[in-house]
Coordinates of C-alpha atoms in Angstrom, one line a residue:
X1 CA 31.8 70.7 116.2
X2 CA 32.9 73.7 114.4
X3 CA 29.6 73.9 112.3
X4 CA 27.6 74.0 115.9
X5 CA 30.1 76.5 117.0
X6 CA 29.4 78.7 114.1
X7 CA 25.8 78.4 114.1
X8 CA 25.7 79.2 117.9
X9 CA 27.3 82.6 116.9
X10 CA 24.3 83.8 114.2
X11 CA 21.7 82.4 116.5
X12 CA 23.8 85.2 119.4
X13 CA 24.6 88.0 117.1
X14 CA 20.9 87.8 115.5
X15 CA 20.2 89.3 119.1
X16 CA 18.2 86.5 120.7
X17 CA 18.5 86.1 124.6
X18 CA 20.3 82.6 125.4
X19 CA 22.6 82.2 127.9
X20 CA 25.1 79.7 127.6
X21 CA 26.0 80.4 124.1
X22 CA 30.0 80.4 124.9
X23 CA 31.7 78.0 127.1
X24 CA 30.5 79.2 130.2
X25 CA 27.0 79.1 130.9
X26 CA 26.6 81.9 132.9
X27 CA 23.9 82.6 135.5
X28 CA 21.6 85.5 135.9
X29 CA 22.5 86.2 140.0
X30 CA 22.0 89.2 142.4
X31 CA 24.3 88.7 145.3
X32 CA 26.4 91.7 144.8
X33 CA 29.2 89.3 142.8
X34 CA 30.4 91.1 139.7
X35 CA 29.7 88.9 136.8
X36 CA 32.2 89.6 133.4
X37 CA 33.3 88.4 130.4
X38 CA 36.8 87.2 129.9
X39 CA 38.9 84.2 127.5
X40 CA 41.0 81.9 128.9
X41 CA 44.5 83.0 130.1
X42 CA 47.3 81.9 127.6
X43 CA 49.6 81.0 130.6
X44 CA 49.3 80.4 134.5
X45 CA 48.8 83.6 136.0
X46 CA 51.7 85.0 137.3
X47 CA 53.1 88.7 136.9
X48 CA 56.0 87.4 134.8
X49 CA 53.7 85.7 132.5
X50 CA 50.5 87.8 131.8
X51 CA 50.5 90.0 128.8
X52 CA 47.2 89.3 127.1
X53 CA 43.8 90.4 128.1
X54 CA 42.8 87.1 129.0
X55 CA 45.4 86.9 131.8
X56 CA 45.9 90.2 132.8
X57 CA 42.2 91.3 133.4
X58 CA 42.8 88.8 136.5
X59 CA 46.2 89.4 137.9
X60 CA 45.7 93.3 138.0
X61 CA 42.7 92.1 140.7
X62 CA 44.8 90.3 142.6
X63 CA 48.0 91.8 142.7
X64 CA 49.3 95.0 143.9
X65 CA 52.6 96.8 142.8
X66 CA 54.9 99.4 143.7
X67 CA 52.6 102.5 142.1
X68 CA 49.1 101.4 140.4
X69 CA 47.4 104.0 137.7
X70 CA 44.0 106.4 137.8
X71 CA 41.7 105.9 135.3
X72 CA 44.2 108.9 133.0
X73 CA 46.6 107.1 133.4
X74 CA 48.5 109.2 136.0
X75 CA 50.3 107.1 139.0
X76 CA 50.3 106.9 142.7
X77 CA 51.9 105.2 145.4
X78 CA 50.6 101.8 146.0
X79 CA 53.6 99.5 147.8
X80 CA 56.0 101.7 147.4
X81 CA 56.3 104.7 150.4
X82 CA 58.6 106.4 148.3
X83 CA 60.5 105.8 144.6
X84 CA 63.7 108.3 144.6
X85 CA 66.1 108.7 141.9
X86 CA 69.8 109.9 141.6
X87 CA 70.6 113.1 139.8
X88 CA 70.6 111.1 136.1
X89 CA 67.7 108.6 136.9
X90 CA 70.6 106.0 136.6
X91 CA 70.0 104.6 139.8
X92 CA 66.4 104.5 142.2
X93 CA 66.1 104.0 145.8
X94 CA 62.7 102.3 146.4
X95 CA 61.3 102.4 150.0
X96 CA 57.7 99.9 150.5
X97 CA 55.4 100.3 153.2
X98 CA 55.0 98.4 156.3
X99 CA 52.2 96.4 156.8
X100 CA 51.8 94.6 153.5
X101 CA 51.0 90.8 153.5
X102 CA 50.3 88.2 150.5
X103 CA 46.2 86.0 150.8
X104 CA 48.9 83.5 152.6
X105 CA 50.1 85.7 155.6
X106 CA 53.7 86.4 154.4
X107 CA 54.7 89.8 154.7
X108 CA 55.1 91.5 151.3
X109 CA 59.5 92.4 151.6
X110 CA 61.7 94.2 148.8
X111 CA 63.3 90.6 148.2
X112 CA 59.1 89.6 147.2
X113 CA 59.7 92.5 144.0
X114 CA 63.6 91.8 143.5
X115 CA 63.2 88.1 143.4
X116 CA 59.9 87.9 141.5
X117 CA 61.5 90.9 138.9
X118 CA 65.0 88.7 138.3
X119 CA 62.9 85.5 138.0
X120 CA 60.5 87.2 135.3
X121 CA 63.7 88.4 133.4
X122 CA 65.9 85.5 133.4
X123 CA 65.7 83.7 130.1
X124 CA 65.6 80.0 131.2
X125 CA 62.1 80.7 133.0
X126 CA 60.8 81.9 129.7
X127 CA 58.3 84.6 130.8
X128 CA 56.7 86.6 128.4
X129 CA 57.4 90.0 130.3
X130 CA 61.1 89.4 130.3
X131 CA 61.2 92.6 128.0
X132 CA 60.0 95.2 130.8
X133 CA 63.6 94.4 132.9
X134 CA 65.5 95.1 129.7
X135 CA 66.9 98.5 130.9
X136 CA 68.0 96.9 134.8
X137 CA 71.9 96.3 135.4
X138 CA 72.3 92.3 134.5
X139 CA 69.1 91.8 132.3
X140 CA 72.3 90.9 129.4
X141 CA 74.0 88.5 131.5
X142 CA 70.2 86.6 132.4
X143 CA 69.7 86.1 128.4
X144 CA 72.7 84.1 128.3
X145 CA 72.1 80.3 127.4
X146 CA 72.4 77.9 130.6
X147 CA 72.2 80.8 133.2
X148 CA 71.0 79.4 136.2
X149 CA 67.2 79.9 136.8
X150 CA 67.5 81.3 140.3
X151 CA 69.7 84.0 139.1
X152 CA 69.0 87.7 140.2
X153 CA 69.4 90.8 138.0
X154 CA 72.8 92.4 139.6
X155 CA 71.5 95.8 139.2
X156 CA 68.7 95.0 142.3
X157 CA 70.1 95.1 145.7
X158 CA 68.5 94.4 148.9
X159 CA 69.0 96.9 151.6
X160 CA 66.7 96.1 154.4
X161 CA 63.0 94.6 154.5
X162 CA 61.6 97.5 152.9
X163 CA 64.3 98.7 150.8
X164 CA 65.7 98.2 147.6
X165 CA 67.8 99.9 145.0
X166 CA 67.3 99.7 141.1
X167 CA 70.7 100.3 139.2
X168 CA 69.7 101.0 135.3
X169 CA 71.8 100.3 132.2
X170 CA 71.4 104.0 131.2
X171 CA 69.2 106.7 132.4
X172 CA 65.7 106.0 132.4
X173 CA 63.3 108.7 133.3
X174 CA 60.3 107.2 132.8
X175 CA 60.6 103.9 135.0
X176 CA 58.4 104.7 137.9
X177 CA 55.8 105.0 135.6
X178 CA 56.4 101.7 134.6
X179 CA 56.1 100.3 138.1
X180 CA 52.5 99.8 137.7
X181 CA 52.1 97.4 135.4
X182 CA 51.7 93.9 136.1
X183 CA 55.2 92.5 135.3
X184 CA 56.5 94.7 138.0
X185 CA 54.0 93.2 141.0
X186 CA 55.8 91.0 143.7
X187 CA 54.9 87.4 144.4
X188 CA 55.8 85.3 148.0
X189 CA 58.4 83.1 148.5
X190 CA 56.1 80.0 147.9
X191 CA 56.3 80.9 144.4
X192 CA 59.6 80.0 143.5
X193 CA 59.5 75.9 143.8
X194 CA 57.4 76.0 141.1
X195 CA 55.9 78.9 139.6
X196 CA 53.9 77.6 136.9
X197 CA 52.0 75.1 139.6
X198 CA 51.9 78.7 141.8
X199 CA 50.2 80.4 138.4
X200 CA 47.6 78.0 138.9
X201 CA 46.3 78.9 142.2
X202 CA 48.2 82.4 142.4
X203 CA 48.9 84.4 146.0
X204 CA 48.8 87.9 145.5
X205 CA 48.8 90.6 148.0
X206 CA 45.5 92.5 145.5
X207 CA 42.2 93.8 146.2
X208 CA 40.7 90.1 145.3
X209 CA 41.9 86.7 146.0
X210 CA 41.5 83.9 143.2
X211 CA 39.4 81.4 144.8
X212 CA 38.7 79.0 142.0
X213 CA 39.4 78.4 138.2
X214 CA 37.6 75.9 136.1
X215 CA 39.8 76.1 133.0
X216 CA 37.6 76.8 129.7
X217 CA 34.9 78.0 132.0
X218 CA 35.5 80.5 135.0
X219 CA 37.7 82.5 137.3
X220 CA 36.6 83.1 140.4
X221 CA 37.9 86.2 142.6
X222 CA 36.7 87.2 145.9
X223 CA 37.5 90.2 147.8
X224 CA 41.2 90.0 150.0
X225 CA 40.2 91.2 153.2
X226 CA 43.6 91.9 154.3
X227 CA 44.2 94.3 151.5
X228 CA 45.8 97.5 152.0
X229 CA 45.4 99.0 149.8
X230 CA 43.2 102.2 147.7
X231 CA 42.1 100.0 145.0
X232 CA 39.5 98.4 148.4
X233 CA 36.7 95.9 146.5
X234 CA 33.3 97.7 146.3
X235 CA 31.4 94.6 145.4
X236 CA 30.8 91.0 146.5
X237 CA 33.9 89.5 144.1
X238 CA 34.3 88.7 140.8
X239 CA 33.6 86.1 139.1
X240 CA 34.8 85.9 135.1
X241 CA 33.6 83.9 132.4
X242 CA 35.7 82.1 129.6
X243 CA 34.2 82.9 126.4
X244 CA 35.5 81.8 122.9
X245 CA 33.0 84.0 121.3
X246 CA 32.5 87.5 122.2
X247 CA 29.2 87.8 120.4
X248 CA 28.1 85.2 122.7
X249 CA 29.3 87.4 125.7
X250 CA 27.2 90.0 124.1
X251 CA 23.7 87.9 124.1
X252 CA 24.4 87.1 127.7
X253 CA 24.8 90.6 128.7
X254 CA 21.6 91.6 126.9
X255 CA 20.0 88.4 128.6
X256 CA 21.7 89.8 132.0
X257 CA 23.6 86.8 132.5
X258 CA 26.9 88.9 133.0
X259 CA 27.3 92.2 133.9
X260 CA 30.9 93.8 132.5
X261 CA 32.0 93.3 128.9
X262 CA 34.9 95.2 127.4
X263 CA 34.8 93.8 124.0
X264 CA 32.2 94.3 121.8
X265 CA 31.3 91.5 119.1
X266 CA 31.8 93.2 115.5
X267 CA 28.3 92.7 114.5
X268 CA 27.0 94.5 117.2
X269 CA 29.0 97.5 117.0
X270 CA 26.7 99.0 114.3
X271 CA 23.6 99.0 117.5
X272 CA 24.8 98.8 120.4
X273 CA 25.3 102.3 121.6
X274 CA 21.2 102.3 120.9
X275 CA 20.6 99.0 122.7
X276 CA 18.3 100.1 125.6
X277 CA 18.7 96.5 127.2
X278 CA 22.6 97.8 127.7
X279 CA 24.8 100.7 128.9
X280 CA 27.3 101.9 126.6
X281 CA 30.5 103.1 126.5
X282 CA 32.5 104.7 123.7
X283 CA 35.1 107.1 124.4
X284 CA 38.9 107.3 122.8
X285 CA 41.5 104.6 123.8
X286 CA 44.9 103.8 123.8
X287 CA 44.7 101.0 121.7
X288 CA 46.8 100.0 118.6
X289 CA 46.0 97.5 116.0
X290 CA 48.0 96.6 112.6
X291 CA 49.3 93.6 111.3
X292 CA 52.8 92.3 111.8
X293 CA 55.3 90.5 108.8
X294 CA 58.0 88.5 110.4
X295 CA 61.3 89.9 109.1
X296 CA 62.4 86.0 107.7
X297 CA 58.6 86.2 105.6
X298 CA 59.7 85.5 102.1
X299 CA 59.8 88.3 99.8
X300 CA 59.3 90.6 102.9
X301 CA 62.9 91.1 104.3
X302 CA 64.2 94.2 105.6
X303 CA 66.0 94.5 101.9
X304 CA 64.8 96.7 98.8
X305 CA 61.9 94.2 97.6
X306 CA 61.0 93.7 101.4
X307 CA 60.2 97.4 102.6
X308 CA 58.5 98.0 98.2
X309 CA 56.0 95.3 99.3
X310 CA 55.5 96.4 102.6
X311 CA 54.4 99.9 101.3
X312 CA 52.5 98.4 98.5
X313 CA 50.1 96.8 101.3
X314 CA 50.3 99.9 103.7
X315 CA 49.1 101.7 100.9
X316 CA 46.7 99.0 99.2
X317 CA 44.5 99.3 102.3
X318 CA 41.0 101.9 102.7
X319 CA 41.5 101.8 106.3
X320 CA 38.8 105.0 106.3
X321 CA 36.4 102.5 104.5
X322 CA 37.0 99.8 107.3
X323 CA 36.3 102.1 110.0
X324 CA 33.0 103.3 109.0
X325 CA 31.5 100.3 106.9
X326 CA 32.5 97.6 109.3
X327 CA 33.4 99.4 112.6
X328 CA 30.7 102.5 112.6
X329 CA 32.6 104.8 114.2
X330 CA 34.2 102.7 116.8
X331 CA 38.5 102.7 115.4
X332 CA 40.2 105.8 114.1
X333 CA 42.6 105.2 111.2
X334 CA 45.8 105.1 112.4
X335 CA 48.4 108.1 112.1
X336 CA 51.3 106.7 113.7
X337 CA 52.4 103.3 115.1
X338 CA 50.7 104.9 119.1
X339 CA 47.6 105.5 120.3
X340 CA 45.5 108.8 120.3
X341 CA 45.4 108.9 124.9
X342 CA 49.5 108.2 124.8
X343 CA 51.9 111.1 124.7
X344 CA 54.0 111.3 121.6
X345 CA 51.0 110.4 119.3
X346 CA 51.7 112.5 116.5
X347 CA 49.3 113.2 113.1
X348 CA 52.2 114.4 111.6
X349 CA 54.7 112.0 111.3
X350 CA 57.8 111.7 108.4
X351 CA 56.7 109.3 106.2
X352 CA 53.4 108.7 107.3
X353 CA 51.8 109.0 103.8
X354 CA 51.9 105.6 103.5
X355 CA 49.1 105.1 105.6
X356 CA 47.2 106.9 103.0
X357 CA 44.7 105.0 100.7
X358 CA 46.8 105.1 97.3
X359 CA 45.6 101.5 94.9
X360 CA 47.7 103.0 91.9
X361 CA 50.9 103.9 94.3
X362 CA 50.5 100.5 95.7
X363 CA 50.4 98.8 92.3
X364 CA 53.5 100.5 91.1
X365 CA 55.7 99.7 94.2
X366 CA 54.4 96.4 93.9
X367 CA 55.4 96.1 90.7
X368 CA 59.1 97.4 91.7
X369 CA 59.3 94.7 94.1
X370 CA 58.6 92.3 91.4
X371 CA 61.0 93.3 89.3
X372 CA 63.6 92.5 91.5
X373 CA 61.8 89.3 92.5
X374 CA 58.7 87.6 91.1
X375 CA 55.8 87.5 94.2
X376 CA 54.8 83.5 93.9
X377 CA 53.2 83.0 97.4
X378 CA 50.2 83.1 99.4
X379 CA 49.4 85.9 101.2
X380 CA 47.8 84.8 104.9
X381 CA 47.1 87.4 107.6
X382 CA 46.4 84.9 110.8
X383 CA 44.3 86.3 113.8
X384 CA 42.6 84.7 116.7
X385 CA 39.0 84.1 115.7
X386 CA 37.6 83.8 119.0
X387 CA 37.8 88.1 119.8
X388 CA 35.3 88.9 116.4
X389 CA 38.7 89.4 113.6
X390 CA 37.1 87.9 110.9
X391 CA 35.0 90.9 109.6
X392 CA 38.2 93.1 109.4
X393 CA 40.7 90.6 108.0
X394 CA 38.5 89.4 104.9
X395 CA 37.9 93.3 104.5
X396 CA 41.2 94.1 104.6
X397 CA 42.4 90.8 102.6
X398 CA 40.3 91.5 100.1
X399 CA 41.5 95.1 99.2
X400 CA 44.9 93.5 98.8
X401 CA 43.9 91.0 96.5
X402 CA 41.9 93.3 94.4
X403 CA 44.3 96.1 94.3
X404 CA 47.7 94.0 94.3
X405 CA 46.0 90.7 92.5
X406 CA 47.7 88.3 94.7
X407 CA 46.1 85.9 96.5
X408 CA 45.5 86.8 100.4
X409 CA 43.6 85.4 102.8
X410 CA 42.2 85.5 106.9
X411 CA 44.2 82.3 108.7
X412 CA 41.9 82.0 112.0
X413 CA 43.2 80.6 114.8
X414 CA 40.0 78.8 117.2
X415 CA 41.0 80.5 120.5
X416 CA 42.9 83.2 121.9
X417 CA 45.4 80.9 123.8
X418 CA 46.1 78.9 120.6
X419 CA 47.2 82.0 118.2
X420 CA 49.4 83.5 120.9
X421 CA 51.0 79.9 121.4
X422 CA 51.4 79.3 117.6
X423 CA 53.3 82.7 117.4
X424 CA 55.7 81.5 120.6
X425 CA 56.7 78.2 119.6
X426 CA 58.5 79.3 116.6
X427 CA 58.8 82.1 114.2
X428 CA 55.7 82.4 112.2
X429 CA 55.2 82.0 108.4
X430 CA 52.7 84.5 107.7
X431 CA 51.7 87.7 108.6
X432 CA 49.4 88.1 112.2
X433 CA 47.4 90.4 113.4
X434 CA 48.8 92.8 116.0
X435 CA 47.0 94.6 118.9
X436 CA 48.7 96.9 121.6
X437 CA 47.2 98.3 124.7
X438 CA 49.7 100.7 126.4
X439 CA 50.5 99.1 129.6
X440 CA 51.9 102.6 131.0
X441 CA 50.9 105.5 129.3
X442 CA 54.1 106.3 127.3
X443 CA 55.4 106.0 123.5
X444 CA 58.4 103.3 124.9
X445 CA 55.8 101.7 126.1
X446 CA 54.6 100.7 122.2
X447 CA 57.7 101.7 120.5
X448 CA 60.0 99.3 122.6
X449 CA 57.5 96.6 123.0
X450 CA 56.5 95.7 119.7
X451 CA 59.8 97.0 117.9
X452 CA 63.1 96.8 119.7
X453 CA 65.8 94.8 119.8
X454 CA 65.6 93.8 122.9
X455 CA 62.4 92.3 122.7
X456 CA 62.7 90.0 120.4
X457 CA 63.3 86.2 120.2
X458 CA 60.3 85.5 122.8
X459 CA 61.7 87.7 125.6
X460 CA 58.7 90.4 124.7
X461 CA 55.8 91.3 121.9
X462 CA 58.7 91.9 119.0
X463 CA 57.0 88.5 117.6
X464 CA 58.2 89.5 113.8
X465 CA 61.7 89.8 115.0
X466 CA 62.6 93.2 114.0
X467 CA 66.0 94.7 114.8
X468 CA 67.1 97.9 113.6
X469 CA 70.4 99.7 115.6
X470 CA 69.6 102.9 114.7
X471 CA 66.0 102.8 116.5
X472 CA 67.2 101.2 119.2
X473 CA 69.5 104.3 119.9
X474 CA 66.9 107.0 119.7
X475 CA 64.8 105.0 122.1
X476 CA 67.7 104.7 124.3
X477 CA 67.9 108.5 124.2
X478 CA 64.3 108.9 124.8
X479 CA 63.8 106.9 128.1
X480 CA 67.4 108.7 129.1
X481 CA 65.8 112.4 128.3
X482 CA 64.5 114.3 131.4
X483 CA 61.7 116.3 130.1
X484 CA 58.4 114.7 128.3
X485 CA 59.2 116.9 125.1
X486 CA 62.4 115.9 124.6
X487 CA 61.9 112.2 124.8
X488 CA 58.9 112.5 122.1
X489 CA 61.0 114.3 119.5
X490 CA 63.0 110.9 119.9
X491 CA 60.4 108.7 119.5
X492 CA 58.9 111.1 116.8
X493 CA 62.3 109.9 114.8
X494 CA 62.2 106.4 115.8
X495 CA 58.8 106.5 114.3
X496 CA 60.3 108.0 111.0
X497 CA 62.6 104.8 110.8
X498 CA 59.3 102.4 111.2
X499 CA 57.3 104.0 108.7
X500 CA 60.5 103.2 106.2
X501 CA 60.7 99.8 107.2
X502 CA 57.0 99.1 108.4
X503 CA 57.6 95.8 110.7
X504 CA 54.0 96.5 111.7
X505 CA 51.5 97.5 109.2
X506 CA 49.2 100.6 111.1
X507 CA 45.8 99.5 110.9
X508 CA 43.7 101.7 113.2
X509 CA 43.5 103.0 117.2
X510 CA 40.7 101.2 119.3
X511 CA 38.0 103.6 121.0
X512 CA 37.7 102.3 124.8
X513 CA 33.9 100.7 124.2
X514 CA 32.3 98.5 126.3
X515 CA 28.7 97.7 127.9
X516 CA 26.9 96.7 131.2
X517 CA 23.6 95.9 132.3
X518 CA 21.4 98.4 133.6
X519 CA 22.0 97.5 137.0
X520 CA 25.5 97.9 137.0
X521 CA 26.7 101.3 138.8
X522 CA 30.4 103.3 139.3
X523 CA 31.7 101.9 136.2
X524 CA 34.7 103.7 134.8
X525 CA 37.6 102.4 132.4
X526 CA 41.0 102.7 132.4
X527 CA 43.3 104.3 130.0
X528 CA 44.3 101.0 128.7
X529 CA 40.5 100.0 128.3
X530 CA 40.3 97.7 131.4
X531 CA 37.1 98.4 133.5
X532 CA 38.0 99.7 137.1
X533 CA 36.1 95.9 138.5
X534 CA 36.7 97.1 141.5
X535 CA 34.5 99.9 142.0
X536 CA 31.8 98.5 139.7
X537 CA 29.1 98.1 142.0
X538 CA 25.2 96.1 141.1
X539 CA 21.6 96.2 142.6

């Protein structure tokens, strides 16, 4: 099976037009249906529980929350009529519009947002977004062990049908920015006897309605005629195929089997942009990718010999090299631990020499390390093989073991679903692959989801379970500042603390590239690389 798998792939990336070479079998059609490349979702597809491409390239289609983002990543109203704030952004008085129904005729209330926000936070429900209710009154007492899955963050109160109050932990200017992503959507009452049954055939209160999904295959999404909202369906629906090859993806959109694909196969990245069968896209995106060490990784603690071998790697790797020999032009070396579209990226960062290409640095705090402790393991660097890693990881693999001598490896994982599954269930022994696409357009939005405290332990992204009190603080101070300038020159010194530490290894930022076929019209991407679907328009 895997061998057939394989040589599937060559026969796709060579360039020749099958269809069918992923899971899917898509069909060449003209009916005004969007046709698009996606993997299969991790989890059921709920708001409380989609974090990964796979999942959330769906549930933004089909639900709406409180504020949804332009294409710059700038807000407006959605839901919400109004989002007001006290004088200290301590407290926010959230008013929703009238009018608003889920695909199942329930009107869309404040309790559809405070119930659906306290369900997603409370720890016995185990939702991956837990992290994004971190800084509500209550999120502390919902982490305890045994609380009660129906119970409701204290800091949300009810006022009315179409009014709510949010009560923060501390100031926290930037939360109405958060509002649009997916985590803060509502969901109907239906929801709560059983939400992963629910996550199977979600009601949202989106531009589309999921009308079918034939798991390993397709998703299918049609348009919600009782929407309300700006984001109105341009096309016919949606329909997504479940790849577990993107090269494949890539033959059928030469083929014209689908129409939309946001993730480019590494071996086509070298012609694609010259691929007259395709439209391109290539512009900058706010994208971060490195590779994470778990903090409890042998011989990589947060101690002396831990942070030594952490900068021997950072150092050990020719991230320009990667870029241009096996991504032609498509990543940009990292200079921090954001993204080059975010505010607070910064080429000029204390302590971010380490991300410079330095083999005889890297040998000699190597060498430090092992003369406090003698390196006697394998070093494995696990990714998801199923989104085109491979390439990159033996690359980068092989610089360590030719500049450090140790023995490192690629440790692929078949599907997408799998890898992020693996990493849940417990915490991992190895390093893994790490990828970030800002889910508001803000430095907290990286900073406290892949790196604070309060994100660890499966409540959020902090996967390597890294803790430091000190960083914590200074992001507390920057969501609590009231002017953008002021809560960068926080996160600028959070950063400093990370490149001493490096939980994350920087890799590179992601340009925002994608394709369509030549009939595809309107087509526009977000700032977090997700194609606008609903505009996209065909024929």
């Amino acid at each position: 099976m895997k061998r057939s798998i394989a040589i599937c792939a060559v026969i796709c990336a060579a360039g020749m037009m099958l269809a069918g070479c992923g899971a899917n079998n898509a069909a060449k059609t003209d009916d005004g249906i969007i046709q698009a490349y996606d993997t299969e979702p991790q989890k059921p597809i709920t708001p409380g529980d989609s974090d990964e491409k796979g999942s959330t390239r769906v549930a933004q289609m089909i639900y709406e929350g409180l504020v949804n983002y332009n294409a710059d990543g700038s807000t407006r109203n959605a839901v919400a009529k109004s989002i007001e704030p006290n004088a200290d952004s301590t407290s926010f008085t959230i008013t929703i519009k009238d009018g608003w129904k889920f695909t199942d005729g329930t009107p869309v209330t404040a309790e559809s947002f405070t119930k659906a926000w306290s369900y997603a936070a409370n720890a016995t429900n185990a939702m991956k977004n837990a992290w994004c209710f971190s800084s509500i009154k209550g999120y502390d007492e919902l982490q305890k062990k045994g609380v009660s899955k129906d119970a409701q963050l204290s800091g949300l109160k009810v006022v009315d049908d179409h009014t709510f109050t949010v009560d923060m932990t501390a100031p926290n200017s930037t939360f109405p920015t958060q509002l649009g992503y997916i985590a803060f959507a509502p969901v109907p009452e239906s929801a709560f006897k059983d939400m992963k049954k629910f996550g199977e055939s979600p009601v949202g209160n989106g531009p589309y309605k999921l009308t079918g999904w034939d798991h390993g295959k397709s998703i299918t999404l049609r348009p919600n005629d009782g929407y309300q909202g700006d984001r109105r369906a341009r096309n016919k629906g949606i329909d997504f195929h479940i790849y577990t090859k993107n090269d494949a993806a890539y033959s059928d959109l030469q083929a014209g089997n689908i129409d939309v694909l946001d993730d480019i196969p590494t071996v086509a990245l070298k012609s694609f942009q010259s691929n007259k069968a395709i439209t391109s896209y290539n512009s900058a995106g706010a994208q971060f990718q490195g590779f994470t060490i778990p903090v409890a990784l042998k011989h990589f603690g947060m101690d002396q010999e831990g942070r030594l071998r952490r900068a021997a790697l950072s150092y050990a790797i020719d991230r320009e090299q990667i870029a241009s020999k096996i991504f032609f032009g498509t990543r940009t070396p990292a200079t921090d631990f954001l993204a080059p579209t975010v505010s607070g990226h910064s080429e000029d960062i204390k302590g971010d020499e380490v991300l410079d290409h330095d083999a005889a640095k890297a040998k000699e705090l190597w060498a430090q390390a092992d003369a406090i402790s003698k390196y006697d393991g394998k070093f494995e660097l696990a990714y998801n093989a199923d989104q085109g890693h491979k390439e990159w990881v033996d690359a980068v693999c092989n610089q360590l073991k030719n500049t450090l001598g140790i023995d490192a490896a690629g440790k692929p994982f078949p599907t997408t679903s799998e890898y992020f599954d693996t990493l849940d269930s417990a915490t991992p022994t190895f390093a893994f692959y790490t990828n970030w696409i800002a889910d508001w357009p803000s430095a907290g939005d990286f900073l406290v989801t892949l790196y604070a405290s309060s994100s660890m332990n499966g409540v959020g992204s902090n996967t390597g379970n890294y803790s430091n009190a000190e960083f914590d603080t200074l992001l507390d101070k920057a969501a609590a500042s009231t002017s953008e300038d002021d809560a960068n020159a926080y996160y600028h010194s959070a950063e400093e603390i990370l490149f001493k530490d490096l939980p994350t290894i920087p890799l590179w930022n992601v340009n925002t590239v994608g394709a369509t076929g030549k009939d595809v019209h309107d087509v526009e991407f977000m700032f977090n690389k997700t194609p606008l679907y609903w505009k996209i328009t065909k024929g």
